[in-house]
XYZ file of C-alpha atoms in Angstrom:
590
model
C 15.939 33.591 -26.497
C 12.836 32.457 -24.791
C 13.755 28.592 -25.561
C 16.992 29.417 -23.658
C 15.006 30.390 -21.031
C 12.712 27.991 -21.133
C 14.932 25.263 -20.793
C 17.240 27.240 -17.479
C 13.682 27.502 -15.732
C 13.518 23.545 -16.274
C 16.987 23.468 -14.434
C 16.084 25.176 -12.224
C 13.025 23.623 -11.565
C 14.795 20.280 -11.732
C 17.580 21.922 -9.276
C 15.249 23.039 -6.865
C 12.852 19.923 -7.378
C 16.556 17.417 -6.517
C 16.805 20.158 -2.899
C 13.534 18.798 -1.645
C 14.633 15.034 -1.601
C 17.070 14.012 0.353
C 18.021 10.107 1.036
C 20.434 9.696 3.868
C 21.313 7.177 5.483
C 21.804 6.883 9.256
C 23.907 4.787 11.539
C 24.906 5.111 15.329
C 27.086 7.249 16.488
C 28.695 5.934 19.422
C 30.195 2.751 18.774
C 28.883 -0.824 18.744
C 29.372 -3.704 20.858
C 30.438 -6.994 18.730
C 27.399 -9.417 18.892
C 24.591 -7.135 20.005
C 21.793 -5.483 17.359
C 21.491 -2.485 16.321
C 19.594 -0.314 13.893
C 20.580 1.494 10.189
C 18.366 3.933 8.648
C 17.426 4.268 5.688
C 15.296 8.400 5.707
C 14.065 9.489 2.277
C 12.757 13.239 2.503
C 10.884 15.232 0.893
C 9.690 12.825 -2.033
C 6.789 9.736 -3.120
C 9.258 6.767 -2.654
C 9.167 3.871 -5.141
C 10.850 0.427 -5.597
C 13.553 1.079 -2.798
C 16.386 -1.858 -2.851
C 19.008 -2.641 0.200
C 22.770 -2.903 -0.508
C 24.852 -6.631 0.590
C 24.796 -6.439 4.320
C 28.034 -8.586 4.299
C 29.409 -9.841 6.617
C 27.185 -8.454 9.277
C 23.995 -10.501 10.174
C 20.860 -9.666 8.810
C 18.802 -10.133 12.041
C 15.542 -8.085 10.049
C 14.206 -5.461 8.398
C 13.202 -3.898 6.642
C 10.895 -2.325 8.289
C 8.960 0.838 6.542
C 6.764 3.930 8.246
C 6.550 7.281 7.964
C 8.995 9.117 8.944
C 8.782 13.275 10.310
C 10.128 14.868 7.929
C 11.151 18.942 8.047
C 8.668 20.327 5.677
C 5.721 19.748 6.611
C 3.260 18.348 4.107
C 5.996 16.270 2.052
C 6.310 12.507 2.186
C 8.341 11.470 3.646
C 9.382 7.091 4.567
C 12.024 5.606 7.211
C 12.925 2.188 5.813
C 14.535 0.856 9.381
C 17.189 -2.643 8.778
C 18.173 -4.886 12.308
C 21.591 -6.036 12.311
C 24.655 -7.732 14.099
C 28.233 -6.904 13.798
C 30.444 -9.975 13.818
C 33.235 -8.882 15.112
C 35.609 -5.864 15.863
C 36.549 -3.808 13.817
C 36.000 0.126 11.532
C 32.903 -0.618 8.300
C 30.908 0.590 6.525
C 27.650 0.438 6.112
C 26.712 0.341 2.076
C 24.124 3.048 1.257
C 20.455 1.999 -0.271
C 18.537 3.597 -3.634
C 15.391 4.190 -4.094
C 13.187 5.557 -7.430
C 11.209 8.677 -6.973
C 9.527 10.180 -9.825
C 11.250 8.449 -12.437
C 14.487 9.272 -11.275
C 17.145 6.855 -8.570
C 17.829 7.806 -4.993
C 21.288 7.239 -3.990
C 22.223 7.040 -0.306
C 26.016 7.819 0.747
C 27.267 4.792 2.866
C 28.274 5.394 6.961
C 31.485 4.363 8.588
C 30.863 2.930 12.035
C 32.938 1.528 14.719
C 32.286 -1.399 15.529
C 33.827 -2.877 19.338
C 34.729 -6.247 21.665
C 32.208 -6.277 23.761
C 34.350 -6.944 26.697
C 35.048 -2.546 25.907
C 31.171 -2.746 26.385
C 31.470 -1.360 29.820
C 31.698 1.988 28.212
C 29.739 5.094 30.248
C 25.873 4.367 29.880
C 23.936 7.777 29.465
C 21.461 7.548 32.630
C 18.636 9.287 31.137
C 19.363 5.906 28.085
C 18.384 3.631 31.247
C 15.825 4.866 32.617
C 13.041 5.317 29.493
C 14.909 1.744 27.767
C 12.690 -1.325 29.135
C 15.273 -4.227 28.122
C 17.174 -4.333 31.798
C 15.315 -5.708 33.678
C 16.849 -4.135 37.645
C 17.459 -6.612 40.513
C 13.513 -7.171 41.966
C 11.257 -6.771 39.895
C 8.350 -8.187 38.404
C 8.729 -9.232 35.016
C 4.742 -10.278 34.369
C 4.071 -6.808 35.708
C 6.195 -4.787 33.325
C 5.282 -7.084 30.306
C 1.888 -5.875 30.766
C 2.471 -2.438 31.203
C 4.753 -1.952 28.163
C 3.004 -4.838 25.589
C -0.531 -5.028 25.096
C -2.491 -5.624 22.180
C -5.815 -3.314 21.347
C -8.245 -3.156 19.335
C -10.414 0.068 17.681
C -13.758 0.374 15.536
C -14.224 3.469 14.817
C -18.131 2.757 15.757
C -19.884 0.021 17.448
C -23.413 0.896 16.199
C -24.573 0.859 11.917
C -27.315 -0.763 9.511
C -26.815 -3.164 7.092
C -24.367 -2.578 4.652
C -23.028 0.057 6.400
C -18.935 -0.820 6.779
C -16.894 -0.536 10.841
C -13.738 0.001 10.503
C -12.119 -2.304 12.206
C -7.722 -2.447 13.269
C -5.055 -4.465 15.486
C -2.484 -3.221 16.651
C 0.067 -4.260 18.323
C 2.013 -1.688 21.048
C 5.503 -2.678 22.770
C 8.582 -0.863 24.189
C 9.744 -3.929 24.746
C 12.736 -5.863 22.890
C 9.789 -9.060 21.432
C 8.743 -12.032 19.330
C 5.675 -11.692 19.131
C 3.755 -15.453 16.490
C 0.130 -14.424 15.679
C -1.882 -18.221 16.796
C -5.589 -17.292 16.412
C -6.423 -14.045 13.718
C -10.254 -13.219 14.766
C -13.206 -14.145 13.267
C -15.024 -11.950 11.425
C -18.881 -13.925 11.413
C -21.878 -11.796 9.349
C -19.835 -9.640 8.043
C -18.397 -9.138 4.457
C -14.568 -7.938 4.837
C -12.587 -5.907 2.884
C -9.053 -5.813 3.196
C -6.848 -2.166 4.354
C -3.197 -3.213 5.848
C -2.111 -7.034 6.669
C 1.349 -8.198 8.624
C 3.336 -7.815 4.847
C 3.142 -3.576 4.888
C 4.687 -3.601 7.585
C 3.151 -1.226 9.317
C 5.367 0.801 12.070
C 4.525 3.877 13.554
C 5.181 5.617 17.259
C 2.132 6.713 20.038
C 2.370 8.753 22.725
C 0.281 6.572 25.591
C 0.567 7.990 29.645
C 3.203 10.207 28.636
C 6.168 7.135 26.971
C 6.418 5.850 23.501
C 5.652 2.839 22.555
C 5.942 0.848 18.853
C 3.109 0.142 16.997
C 3.108 -2.019 14.795
C -1.365 -1.759 12.818
C -1.093 -6.080 12.686
C -4.817 -6.163 10.650
C -7.230 -3.423 9.113
C -10.006 -4.607 7.706
C -13.640 -2.991 6.588
C -16.352 -4.712 7.756
C -19.561 -5.285 5.588
C -22.494 -6.264 7.848
C -25.158 -9.046 5.599
C -27.899 -8.502 8.217
C -29.197 -6.882 11.351
C -27.974 -8.203 15.092
C -26.217 -7.930 17.731
C -22.375 -9.428 16.512
C -18.914 -10.673 17.936
C -15.958 -9.461 16.260
C -13.474 -12.188 17.941
C -9.947 -11.718 19.645
C -6.843 -12.534 18.227
C -4.634 -14.213 20.021
C -0.674 -13.833 20.197
C 2.316 -15.716 22.137
C 5.477 -13.388 23.028
C 9.102 -14.229 23.295
C 10.492 -11.274 24.908
C 13.970 -10.661 26.231
C 15.369 -8.465 28.932
C 19.026 -7.911 29.546
C 20.467 -8.314 33.608
C 22.514 -6.416 32.944
C 22.894 -2.092 32.154
C 23.190 -1.417 27.987
C 22.899 0.939 25.906
C 20.291 -0.527 23.247
C 16.658 0.357 22.046
C 14.031 -2.738 22.780
C 13.093 -3.990 18.675
C 10.118 -6.208 17.894
C 9.609 -8.872 15.180
C 5.930 -10.558 14.676
C 4.799 -13.048 12.402
C 2.552 -15.964 11.463
C 4.564 -18.964 12.020
C 7.508 -17.038 13.587
C 7.952 -20.223 16.798
C 7.353 -23.145 13.609
C 10.112 -22.122 11.706
C 13.918 -23.584 12.652
C 15.344 -21.808 14.394
C 17.940 -20.805 17.475
C 16.030 -19.889 21.125
C 19.168 -20.485 23.412
C 18.746 -17.434 25.324
C 22.340 -15.234 25.239
C 24.265 -15.033 28.147
C 23.475 -11.969 30.476
C 19.421 -12.540 29.101
C 16.001 -13.290 30.473
C 12.796 -15.232 27.899
C 9.989 -14.538 29.866
C 7.032 -15.920 27.230
C 3.428 -14.738 27.186
C 0.477 -14.668 25.557
C -2.239 -11.929 24.886
C -5.549 -11.649 23.336
C -7.986 -9.133 22.767
C -10.985 -8.133 24.437
C -13.943 -9.554 21.838
C -16.416 -6.734 21.348
C -19.997 -7.128 19.853
C -21.766 -4.240 17.122
C -24.957 -3.173 17.073
C -26.390 -4.324 13.872
C -29.632 -1.891 12.456
C -31.480 -3.250 10.151
C -32.460 -0.884 7.097
C -35.785 1.051 7.304
C -39.213 -0.718 6.066
C -41.035 2.441 5.635
C -40.161 4.373 1.598
C -38.099 1.090 0.997
C -38.391 0.638 -3.167
C -39.759 -2.239 -4.445
C -35.930 -2.831 -6.494
C -33.976 -2.191 -3.295
C -30.592 -5.504 -3.992
C -29.036 -4.249 -0.395
C -27.056 -0.938 -1.468
C -25.623 1.272 1.329
C -24.096 4.596 0.750
C -24.570 7.538 -2.029
C -24.323 6.136 -5.621
C -24.328 7.414 -8.957
C -25.121 5.049 -12.617
C -25.078 5.005 -16.435
C -25.505 2.909 -18.797
C -23.551 2.349 -22.110
C -23.917 0.428 -25.464
C -20.530 -0.125 -26.927
C -21.723 -0.672 -30.186
C -25.469 0.873 -31.310
C -25.569 -0.945 -34.252
C -25.438 -5.250 -34.719
C -24.912 -7.695 -37.264
C -27.246 -10.245 -37.830
C -25.927 -12.603 -34.584
C -23.205 -10.004 -33.546
C -23.233 -10.192 -30.209
C -23.402 -7.363 -28.053
C -22.586 -5.576 -25.113
C -24.474 -3.149 -22.641
C -21.799 -1.820 -20.233
C -23.783 -0.319 -16.269
C -22.054 1.664 -14.395
C -22.122 2.846 -10.434
C -19.877 4.871 -9.379
C -19.575 6.636 -5.243
C -18.500 5.581 -2.099
C -20.699 2.474 -0.666
C -20.542 -1.180 0.146
C -19.624 -1.809 -3.460
C -18.287 -5.739 -3.126
C -22.581 -6.507 -2.028
C -23.900 -5.142 -5.144
C -25.250 -7.314 -7.168
C -25.737 -6.839 -11.297
C -28.505 -4.674 -11.697
C -31.784 -6.848 -12.907
C -31.865 -6.374 -16.834
C -35.720 -6.214 -18.673
C -35.086 -7.605 -22.004
C -37.253 -6.524 -24.041
C -38.734 -9.685 -26.616
C -36.437 -11.354 -29.220
C -33.473 -10.186 -27.475
C -31.485 -12.460 -24.910
C -28.920 -11.666 -21.878
C -25.767 -12.912 -20.718
C -25.277 -13.095 -16.829
C -23.202 -9.856 -16.388
C -19.120 -10.321 -16.046
C -17.346 -7.596 -12.987
C -14.571 -5.463 -13.363
C -14.105 -3.365 -10.094
C -11.846 -0.046 -10.179
C -12.083 0.746 -6.450
C -10.305 2.601 -3.432
C -9.079 0.502 -0.383
C -7.578 3.353 2.071
C -11.984 5.630 2.311
C -13.928 4.263 4.010
C -16.152 3.723 3.106
C -15.408 2.236 0.317
C -15.387 4.620 -3.207
C -14.566 4.262 -6.934
C -17.116 1.959 -8.966
C -18.053 -1.021 -10.333
C -19.168 -2.294 -13.800
C -21.448 -4.388 -15.480
C -21.008 -6.203 -18.761
C -23.184 -7.764 -19.459
C -23.625 -9.657 -23.322
C -26.804 -9.902 -25.571
C -28.161 -11.099 -29.041
C -30.967 -10.532 -31.125
C -33.206 -12.780 -33.186
C -34.419 -11.638 -35.471
C -33.755 -7.979 -36.940
C -34.955 -4.882 -36.172
C -34.994 -1.506 -33.502
C -34.488 -2.923 -29.628
C -35.765 -0.415 -26.565
C -33.534 -1.536 -24.016
C -35.841 0.386 -20.729
C -34.873 2.923 -18.228
C -31.909 0.889 -15.731
C -33.330 2.012 -11.842
C -31.055 1.675 -9.290
C -31.890 2.783 -5.506
C -30.012 2.631 -2.521
C -29.693 3.244 1.089
C -27.903 6.786 1.742
C -26.742 6.471 5.376
C -26.004 10.766 5.435
C -29.572 11.403 4.781
C -31.322 8.557 6.431
C -33.486 7.913 3.818
C -33.666 5.530 0.221
C -33.396 6.975 -2.770
C -32.693 5.909 -6.471
C -30.949 6.916 -9.622
C -31.837 6.237 -13.157
C -30.189 5.954 -17.015
C -31.635 6.420 -20.015
C -33.263 3.863 -21.953
C -31.070 3.261 -25.212
C -31.714 1.473 -28.142
C -30.046 -1.225 -30.636
C -30.012 -1.491 -34.176
C -29.783 -4.736 -35.565
C -29.308 -4.849 -39.419
C -30.206 -8.067 -41.874
C -26.639 -9.347 -42.823
C -24.121 -11.029 -41.526
C -21.159 -9.193 -39.687
C -18.492 -9.271 -42.985
C -15.273 -10.119 -42.718
C -12.282 -8.577 -44.266
C -11.592 -10.100 -47.944
C -8.789 -12.089 -48.799
C -6.995 -10.880 -51.044
C -6.998 -7.455 -48.528
C -5.473 -10.148 -45.422
C -3.031 -11.697 -47.905
C -0.275 -9.292 -48.808
C 1.366 -9.713 -52.254
C 4.103 -12.224 -53.594
C 6.174 -10.143 -53.871
C 6.066 -8.690 -50.594
C 5.621 -11.847 -49.269
C 9.188 -12.698 -50.702
C 10.595 -9.899 -49.366
C 9.035 -10.857 -46.179
C 10.346 -14.168 -45.678
C 13.994 -12.941 -46.663
C 13.779 -10.513 -43.550
C 12.483 -13.615 -41.888
C 15.154 -16.124 -42.490
C 18.808 -13.128 -42.628
C 17.080 -13.062 -38.725
C 16.938 -16.446 -37.583
C 20.260 -17.425 -39.672
C 21.608 -14.775 -37.231
C 20.254 -15.121 -34.812
C 21.513 -18.664 -34.239
C 24.584 -17.179 -34.654
C 23.962 -15.743 -31.636
C 22.308 -18.209 -30.473
C 25.668 -21.125 -30.680
C 28.341 -18.374 -29.659
C 26.688 -18.138 -26.477
C 26.123 -21.802 -25.181
C 29.994 -21.960 -26.019
C 30.124 -19.401 -23.385
C 27.913 -21.230 -21.378
C 29.327 -24.532 -21.785
C 32.565 -23.861 -19.349
C 29.899 -23.249 -16.733
C 27.161 -25.708 -16.712
C 24.458 -25.202 -14.938
C 23.351 -27.268 -12.058
C 20.376 -29.096 -12.107
C 16.932 -28.014 -11.382
C 14.796 -30.222 -9.310
C 11.841 -31.264 -10.631
C 9.142 -29.754 -9.069
C 5.918 -32.234 -8.091
C 3.054 -30.648 -9.750
C -0.046 -30.364 -6.883
C -2.517 -32.809 -6.919
C -5.808 -32.199 -8.185
C -8.762 -32.985 -4.962
C -11.558 -34.919 -5.559
C -15.018 -32.130 -5.406
C -16.267 -36.020 -4.914
C -15.639 -36.670 -1.313
C -13.976 -32.337 -0.527
C -17.768 -32.270 -0.325
C -18.599 -35.632 2.073
C -19.289 -34.109 4.752
C -22.230 -31.727 2.811
C -24.167 -34.694 1.796
C -24.047 -36.259 4.945
C -26.217 -33.285 6.263
C -27.868 -32.736 2.990
C -30.895 -34.020 6.067
C -30.221 -32.454 9.283
C -29.750 -29.299 10.243
C -29.941 -26.052 7.359
C -27.001 -24.385 9.807
C -24.808 -26.645 10.431
C -25.167 -27.702 6.347
C -24.360 -24.234 5.470
C -21.129 -24.593 8.052
C -19.661 -27.497 6.787
C -20.224 -26.149 2.715
C -18.566 -23.012 3.195
C -15.957 -24.864 5.058
C -14.969 -27.257 2.532
C -15.521 -24.544 -0.354
C -12.370 -23.161 1.090
C -10.293 -25.879 2.362
C -10.347 -26.523 -1.610
C -9.307 -22.694 -2.146
C -6.236 -23.128 1.244
C -5.017 -26.281 -0.571
C -4.808 -24.373 -4.232
C -3.141 -21.803 -2.909
C -1.882 -22.133 0.124
C -3.852 -19.027 1.957
C -3.188 -18.481 5.978
C -4.801 -15.918 8.313
C -4.963 -12.718 6.944
C -4.376 -13.747 2.781
C -7.479 -15.943 3.598
C -10.088 -13.568 2.271
C -12.035 -13.189 0.320
C -10.733 -10.227 -3.053
C -7.573 -11.984 -2.559
C -8.998 -15.203 -3.075
C -10.720 -13.801 -6.539
C -7.164 -11.800 -7.365
C -5.515 -15.146 -7.373
C -8.441 -17.020 -9.478
C -7.715 -13.904 -12.343
C -4.516 -14.187 -12.222
C -4.982 -18.246 -12.968
C -7.041 -17.345 -15.571
C -10.528 -18.533 -14.656
C -13.497 -17.219 -15.708
C -15.619 -14.273 -14.826
C -18.959 -16.138 -14.230
C -17.174 -19.200 -12.179
C -16.292 -15.794 -9.809
C -19.055 -14.856 -10.260
C -20.413 -17.554 -8.807
C -18.269 -18.809 -5.697
C -18.628 -14.983 -5.048
C -22.411 -16.564 -4.704
C -22.048 -19.261 -3.176
C -20.313 -17.889 -0.651
C -22.449 -15.058 0.493
C -25.693 -18.416 0.128
C -23.322 -19.820 2.953
C -23.382 -17.225 5.125
C -27.159 -15.855 5.143
C -27.740 -19.880 5.792
C -25.240 -19.487 8.660
C -25.623 -15.989 10.647
C -29.506 -16.052 9.569
C -33.187 -17.113 9.175
C -34.058 -15.879 5.820
C -35.654 -18.384 3.270
C -33.300 -18.346 0.522
C -33.605 -19.406 -3.294
C -31.583 -21.982 -3.917
C -32.851 -25.292 -1.751
C -29.549 -27.367 -0.354
C -29.291 -30.170 -2.026
C -28.865 -27.513 -5.246
C -26.854 -25.847 -4.103
C -24.287 -28.458 -3.485
C -24.475 -30.115 -7.026
C -23.871 -25.781 -7.795
C -20.570 -26.376 -5.793
C -19.866 -28.834 -7.094
C -20.087 -28.136 -10.226
C -17.870 -24.880 -9.870
C -14.846 -26.633 -8.578
C -14.717 -28.990 -11.147
C -15.036 -26.282 -14.128
C -11.612 -24.514 -11.780
C -10.211 -27.992 -11.507
C -9.411 -27.002 -14.749
C -7.176 -24.045 -14.037
C -5.923 -24.293 -10.721
C -4.557 -28.016 -10.791
């Protein structure tokens, strides 16, 4: 009885859950003129979307999409999402728009197909809703000033959450494009964030689209870029403008059409037909955001701890050993974890005072951060390897970590207890050979099973070969491997500037290093940031110490470019370090 009741409630819960989640296909209710664009929407309400799969829209031509943004759900607090595609119908007729599929909580939902009627363009002059004409800005009325219309209905906006902060305290900067027009926008200049460490939250690839009401009018709002900026040093710093080039299309005749936008990098360099459609006018215009100044205050000198190393936020500290007992000559590992919220991407490895007889190595970093939180929240782990020269008991002293708490505007310190590791006098024992080998009988049985499996696999391969032989595959063109760059030639300019002014040298060294990775990964625009680069390097198998060295190289160059601080390494030494680092990475990247 209990089992039956439990099953009943499980089925009831599943039915309620499914009833609360809907996935619909929305198409225009009115006939669509052939050759004119229209929107198809797939609306998910009441569930967290994953793995959205659009249908094949043939014979319709896909203009753009999907544009993804949160939709207004019926249940407050329930997740909802809207996937929008812009299509063009080739010719009049009755058509079916196929449904799409999306994964929600492990189940696949499919939206229903929807019917649409496409009429010829000469029937387009059907009655037009006067209210829609008044609200649509696609129609350019006789005598209307086109530049003034663009100025009022298409603009860029840079906003920050603060213009005064401490060194290491993040500033949230957001670039948005507001539009009520039919426009295509090309980013021709990305902003420079000189004097800041940058952490990207949203970029163009995220297709962040929403709606905002400005002066009583609804605007389509595209979030171009959203970043956290962590200042490197005190002073007044200017956030450079972003510049875009727009091609805005207007109609000279009244038509029932909602405007749409497309924004990308390098959009106008692609091969496309720019010939205006009949009855339309295209206007090209450039725009940019205004430069914005951030005042960065120095952290107070009063009560600054001697071990303070630039951490700003609220943090906790923990330490542990992977193993407390080691064999002779066995490598041990010390884990130091800093958790909380703050400028994680600027945190250096804590200083460890290794006791006599113990040799420590450079730490390997591992981050687990929530990029949507401001400031960053999560943890950064430092894994130190070490070896001991002789058997015995070693005491690792307590680790201390100091930070500036912006909530209370005071310095605080976190301390982890000391740790003890014992090293034995014997070498680490390997498993005996007899334990690692199978018996002769077991080995024979295993070989027999392997042989049967191999024969079976060969039969399958032969059958597959004869089946596929009837349809020979098209030859795959050989893609030449990228040419390995000359590191010496890359840094030749920095070498020439060694005797000259310091700032010019650090700028050239910084530029040369970035040009190397731009070539290796085809980086450009918002993808050109250090965190994205480090992720790509890890994917290529570059060792963590090399990535840490590269981060130090960038930080030193930026400090030399924007401050007059005394740097630990001389220019010649830094140049040699850069050459050695990139020569080593060449082996993994090319």
